[in-house]
PDB file of C-alpha atoms in Angstrom:
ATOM      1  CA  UNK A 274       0.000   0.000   0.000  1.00 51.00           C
ATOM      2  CA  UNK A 275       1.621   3.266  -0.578  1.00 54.00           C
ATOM      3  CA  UNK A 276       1.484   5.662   2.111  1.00 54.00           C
ATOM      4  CA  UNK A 277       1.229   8.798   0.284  1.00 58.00           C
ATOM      5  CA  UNK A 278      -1.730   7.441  -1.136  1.00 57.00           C
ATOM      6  CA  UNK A 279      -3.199   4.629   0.396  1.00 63.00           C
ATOM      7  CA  UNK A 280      -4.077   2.593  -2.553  1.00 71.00           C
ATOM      8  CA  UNK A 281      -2.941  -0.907  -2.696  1.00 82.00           C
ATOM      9  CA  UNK A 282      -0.681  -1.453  -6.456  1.00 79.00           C
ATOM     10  CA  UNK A 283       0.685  -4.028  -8.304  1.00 83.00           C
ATOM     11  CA  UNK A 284       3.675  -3.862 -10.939  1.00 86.00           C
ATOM     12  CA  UNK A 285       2.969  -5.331 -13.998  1.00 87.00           C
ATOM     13  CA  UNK A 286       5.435  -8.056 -14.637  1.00 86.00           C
ATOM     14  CA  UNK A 287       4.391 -11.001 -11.895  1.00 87.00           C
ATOM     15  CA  UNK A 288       0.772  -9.910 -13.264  1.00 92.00           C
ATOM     16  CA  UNK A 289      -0.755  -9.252 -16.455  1.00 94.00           C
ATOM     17  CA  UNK A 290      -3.641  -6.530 -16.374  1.00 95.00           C
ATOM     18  CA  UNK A 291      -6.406  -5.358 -19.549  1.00 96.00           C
ATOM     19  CA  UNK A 292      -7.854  -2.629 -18.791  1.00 96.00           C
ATOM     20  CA  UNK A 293     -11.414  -2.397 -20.798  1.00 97.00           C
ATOM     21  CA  UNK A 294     -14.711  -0.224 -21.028  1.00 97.00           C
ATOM     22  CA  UNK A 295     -17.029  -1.458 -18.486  1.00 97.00           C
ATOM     23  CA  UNK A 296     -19.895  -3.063 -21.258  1.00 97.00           C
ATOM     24  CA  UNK A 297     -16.983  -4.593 -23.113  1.00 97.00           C
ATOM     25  CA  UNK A 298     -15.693  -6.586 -19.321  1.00 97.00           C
ATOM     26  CA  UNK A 299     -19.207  -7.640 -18.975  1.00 97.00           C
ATOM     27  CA  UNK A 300     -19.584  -9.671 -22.171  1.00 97.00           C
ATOM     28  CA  UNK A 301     -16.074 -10.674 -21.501  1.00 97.00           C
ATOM     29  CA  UNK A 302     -16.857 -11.798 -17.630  1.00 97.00           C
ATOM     30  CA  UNK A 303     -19.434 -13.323 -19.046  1.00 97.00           C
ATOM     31  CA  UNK A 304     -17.892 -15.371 -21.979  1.00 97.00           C
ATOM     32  CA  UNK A 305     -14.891 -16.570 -19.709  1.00 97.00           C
ATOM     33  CA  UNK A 306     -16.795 -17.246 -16.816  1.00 96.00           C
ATOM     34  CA  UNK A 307     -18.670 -19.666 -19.418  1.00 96.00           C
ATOM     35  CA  UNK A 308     -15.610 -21.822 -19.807  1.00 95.00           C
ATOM     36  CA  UNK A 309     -14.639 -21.700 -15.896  1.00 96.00           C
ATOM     37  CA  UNK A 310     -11.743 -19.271 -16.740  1.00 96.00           C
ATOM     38  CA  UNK A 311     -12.980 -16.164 -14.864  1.00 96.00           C
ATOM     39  CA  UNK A 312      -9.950 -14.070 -12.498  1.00 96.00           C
ATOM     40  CA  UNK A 313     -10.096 -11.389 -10.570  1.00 97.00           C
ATOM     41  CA  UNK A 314     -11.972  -8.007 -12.341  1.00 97.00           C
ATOM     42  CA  UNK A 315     -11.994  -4.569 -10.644  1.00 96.00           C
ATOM     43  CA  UNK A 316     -14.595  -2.176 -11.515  1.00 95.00           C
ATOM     44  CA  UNK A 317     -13.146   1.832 -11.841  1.00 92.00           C
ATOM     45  CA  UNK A 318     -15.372   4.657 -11.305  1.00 85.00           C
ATOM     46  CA  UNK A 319     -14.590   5.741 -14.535  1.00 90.00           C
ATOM     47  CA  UNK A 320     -16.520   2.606 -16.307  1.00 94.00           C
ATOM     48  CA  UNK A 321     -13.740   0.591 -16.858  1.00 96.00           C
ATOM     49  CA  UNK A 322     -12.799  -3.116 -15.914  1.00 97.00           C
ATOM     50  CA  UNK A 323      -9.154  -4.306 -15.617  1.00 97.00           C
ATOM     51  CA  UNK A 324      -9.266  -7.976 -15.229  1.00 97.00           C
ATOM     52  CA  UNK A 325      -6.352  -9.511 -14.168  1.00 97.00           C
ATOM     53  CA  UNK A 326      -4.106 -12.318 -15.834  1.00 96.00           C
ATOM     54  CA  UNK A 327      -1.518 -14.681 -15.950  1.00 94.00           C
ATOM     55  CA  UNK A 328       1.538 -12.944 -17.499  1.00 90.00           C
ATOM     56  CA  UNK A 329       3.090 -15.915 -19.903  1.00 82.00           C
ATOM     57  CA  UNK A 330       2.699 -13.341 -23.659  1.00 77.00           C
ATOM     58  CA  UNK A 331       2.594 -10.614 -22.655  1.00 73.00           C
ATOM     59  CA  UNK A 332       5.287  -8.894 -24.400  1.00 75.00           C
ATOM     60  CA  UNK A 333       4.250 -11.120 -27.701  1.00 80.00           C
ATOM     61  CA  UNK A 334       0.765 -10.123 -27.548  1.00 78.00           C
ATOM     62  CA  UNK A 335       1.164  -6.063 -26.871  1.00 74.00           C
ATOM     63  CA  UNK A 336       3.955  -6.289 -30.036  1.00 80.00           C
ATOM     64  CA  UNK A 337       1.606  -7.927 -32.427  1.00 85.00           C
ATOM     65  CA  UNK A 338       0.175  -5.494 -34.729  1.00 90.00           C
ATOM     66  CA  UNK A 339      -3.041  -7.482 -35.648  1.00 91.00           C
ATOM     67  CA  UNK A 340      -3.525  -7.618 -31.733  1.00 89.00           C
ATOM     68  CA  UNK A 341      -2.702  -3.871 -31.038  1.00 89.00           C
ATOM     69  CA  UNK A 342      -4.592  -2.940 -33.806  1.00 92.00           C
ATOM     70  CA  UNK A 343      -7.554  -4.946 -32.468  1.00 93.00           C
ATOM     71  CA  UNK A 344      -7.876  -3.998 -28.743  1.00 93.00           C
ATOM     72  CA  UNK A 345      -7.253  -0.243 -30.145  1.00 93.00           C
ATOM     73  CA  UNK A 346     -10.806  -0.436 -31.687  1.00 94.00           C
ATOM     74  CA  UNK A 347     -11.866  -2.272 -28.366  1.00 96.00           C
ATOM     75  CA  UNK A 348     -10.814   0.103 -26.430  1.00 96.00           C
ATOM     76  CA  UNK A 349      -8.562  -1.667 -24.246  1.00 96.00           C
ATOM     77  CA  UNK A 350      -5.342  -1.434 -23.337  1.00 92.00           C
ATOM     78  CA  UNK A 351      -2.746  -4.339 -21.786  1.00 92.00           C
ATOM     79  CA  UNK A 352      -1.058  -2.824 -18.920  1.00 91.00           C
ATOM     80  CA  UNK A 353       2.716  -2.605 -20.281  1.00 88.00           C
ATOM     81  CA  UNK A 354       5.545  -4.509 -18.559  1.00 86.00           C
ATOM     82  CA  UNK A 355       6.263  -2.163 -14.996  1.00 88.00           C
ATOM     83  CA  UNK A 356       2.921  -0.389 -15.156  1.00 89.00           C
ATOM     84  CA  UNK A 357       1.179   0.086 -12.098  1.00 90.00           C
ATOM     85  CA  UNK A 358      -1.900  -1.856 -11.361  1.00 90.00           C
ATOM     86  CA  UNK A 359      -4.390  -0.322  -8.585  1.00 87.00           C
ATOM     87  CA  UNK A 360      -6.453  -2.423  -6.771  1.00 89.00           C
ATOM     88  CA  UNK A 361      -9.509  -1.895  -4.333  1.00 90.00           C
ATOM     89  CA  UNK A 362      -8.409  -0.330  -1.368  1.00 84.00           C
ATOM     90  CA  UNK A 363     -10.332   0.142   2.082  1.00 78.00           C
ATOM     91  CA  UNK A 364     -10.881   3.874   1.299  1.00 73.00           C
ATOM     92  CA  UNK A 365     -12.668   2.765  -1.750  1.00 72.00           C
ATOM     93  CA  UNK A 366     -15.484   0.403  -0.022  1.00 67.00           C
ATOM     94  CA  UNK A 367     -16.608   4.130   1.377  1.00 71.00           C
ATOM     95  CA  UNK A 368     -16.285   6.022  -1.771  1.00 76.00           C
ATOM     96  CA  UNK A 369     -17.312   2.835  -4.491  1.00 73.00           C
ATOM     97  CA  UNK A 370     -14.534   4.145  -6.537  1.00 85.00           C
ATOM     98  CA  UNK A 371     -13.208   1.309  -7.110  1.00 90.00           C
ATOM     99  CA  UNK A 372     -14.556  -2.607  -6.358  1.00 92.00           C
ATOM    100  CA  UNK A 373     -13.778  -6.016  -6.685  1.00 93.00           C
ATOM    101  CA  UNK A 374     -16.207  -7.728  -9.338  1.00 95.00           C
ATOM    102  CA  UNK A 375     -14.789 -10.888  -9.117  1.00 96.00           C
ATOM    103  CA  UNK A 376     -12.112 -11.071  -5.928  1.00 93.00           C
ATOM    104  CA  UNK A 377      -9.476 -12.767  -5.800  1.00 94.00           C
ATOM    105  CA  UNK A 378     -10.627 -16.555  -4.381  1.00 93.00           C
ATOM    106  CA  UNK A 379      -6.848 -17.804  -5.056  1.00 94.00           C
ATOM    107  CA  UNK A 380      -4.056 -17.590  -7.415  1.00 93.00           C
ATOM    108  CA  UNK A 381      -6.008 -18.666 -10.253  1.00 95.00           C
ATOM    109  CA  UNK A 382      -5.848 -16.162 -12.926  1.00 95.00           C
ATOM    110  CA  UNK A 383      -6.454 -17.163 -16.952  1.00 96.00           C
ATOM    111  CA  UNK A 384      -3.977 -16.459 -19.097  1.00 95.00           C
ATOM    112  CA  UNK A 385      -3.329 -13.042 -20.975  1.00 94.00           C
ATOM    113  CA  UNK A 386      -3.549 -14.672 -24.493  1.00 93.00           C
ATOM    114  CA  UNK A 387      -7.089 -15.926 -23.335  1.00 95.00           C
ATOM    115  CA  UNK A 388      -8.505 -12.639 -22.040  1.00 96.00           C
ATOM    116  CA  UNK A 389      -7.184 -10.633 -25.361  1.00 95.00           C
ATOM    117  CA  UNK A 390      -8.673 -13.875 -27.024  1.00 94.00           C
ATOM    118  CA  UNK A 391     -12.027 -13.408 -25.274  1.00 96.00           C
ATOM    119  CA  UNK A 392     -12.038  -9.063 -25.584  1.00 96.00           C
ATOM    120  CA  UNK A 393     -11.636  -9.624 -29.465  1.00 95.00           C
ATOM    121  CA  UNK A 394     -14.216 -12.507 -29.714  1.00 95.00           C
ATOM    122  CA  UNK A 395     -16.652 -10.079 -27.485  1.00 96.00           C
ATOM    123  CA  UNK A 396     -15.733  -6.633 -29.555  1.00 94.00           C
ATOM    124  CA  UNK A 397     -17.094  -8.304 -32.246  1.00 89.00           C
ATOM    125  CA  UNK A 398     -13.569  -9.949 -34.153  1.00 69.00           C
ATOM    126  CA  UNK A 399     -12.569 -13.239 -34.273  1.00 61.00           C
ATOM    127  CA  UNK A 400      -9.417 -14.592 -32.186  1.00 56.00           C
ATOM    128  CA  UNK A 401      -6.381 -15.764 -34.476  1.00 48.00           C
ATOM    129  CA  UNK A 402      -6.937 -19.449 -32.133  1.00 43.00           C
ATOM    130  CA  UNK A 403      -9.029 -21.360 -29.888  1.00 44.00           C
ATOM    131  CA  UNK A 404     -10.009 -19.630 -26.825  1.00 45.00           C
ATOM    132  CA  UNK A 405      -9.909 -23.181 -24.737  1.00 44.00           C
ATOM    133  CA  UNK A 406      -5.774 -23.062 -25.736  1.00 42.00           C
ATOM    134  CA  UNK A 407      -5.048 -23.271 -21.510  1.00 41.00           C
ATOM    135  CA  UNK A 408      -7.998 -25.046 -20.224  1.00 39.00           C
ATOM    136  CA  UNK A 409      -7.310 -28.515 -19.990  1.00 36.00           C
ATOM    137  CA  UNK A 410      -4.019 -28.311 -18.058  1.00 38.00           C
ATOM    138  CA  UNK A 411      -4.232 -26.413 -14.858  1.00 38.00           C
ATOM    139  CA  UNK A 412      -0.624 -26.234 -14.323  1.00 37.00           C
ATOM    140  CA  UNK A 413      -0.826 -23.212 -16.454  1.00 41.00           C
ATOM    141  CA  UNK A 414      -3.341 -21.055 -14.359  1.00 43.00           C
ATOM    142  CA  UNK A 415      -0.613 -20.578 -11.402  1.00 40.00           C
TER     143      UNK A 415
END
């Protein structure tokens, strides 16, 4: 928690973290929590979702054109390598700034090629691959 501030961060490295306009992270709650590959989701007062994710392409995914080009007309944005990641904080249960929409429940997050997967499939594109590409080894979703 920083003290200046009080608002609980994350770098983004360990994590992955989309940020996306808040109708957009409802389809896409919706579609992953479909296949049992719903994470954590905070809710900003400024009607956006980040949803958080397992880290493993990042760096491939945000350099791909057909991908940057893609969330740019989703409006979303990956959180780049270092970027801070704010979380719900006490202070925001008593302004609703910010909230949980799915907590954390444990470490389980899905993978960052399957949430850009699922925010093009949603926006109305079609992912370059299966969506299921993680699902059926759990090892993966550490």
């Amino acid at each position: 928690m920083h003290a200046d501030t009080r608002r609980i961060t994350m770098r983004a490295g360990d994590l992955a973290a989309v940020t996306v306009p808040e109708w957009l992270g409802r389809m896409i709650h919706d579609h992953l929590a479909e296949q049992f590959l719903l994470g954590p989701v905070v809710a900003h007062g400024s009607h956006r979702w980040t949803i958080l994710a397992h880290p493993d392409d990042t760096d491939t995914l945000a350099a791909d054109c057909d991908t940057f080009t893609a969330l740019l007309r989703a409006a979303a944005t990956i959180v780049p390598d270092g970027g801070e990641v704010v979380l719900p904080s006490p202070g925001d249960e008593n302004t609703g700034y910010r909230r949980w929409v799915v907590a954390p429940r444990d470490t389980f997050r899905p993978h960052i090629g399957t949430v850009v997967q699922s925010i093009i499939f949603c926006a109305g594109g079609s992912p370059k691959r299966p969506i299921h590409n993680h699902i059926h080894d759990p090892r993966h979703h550490t």
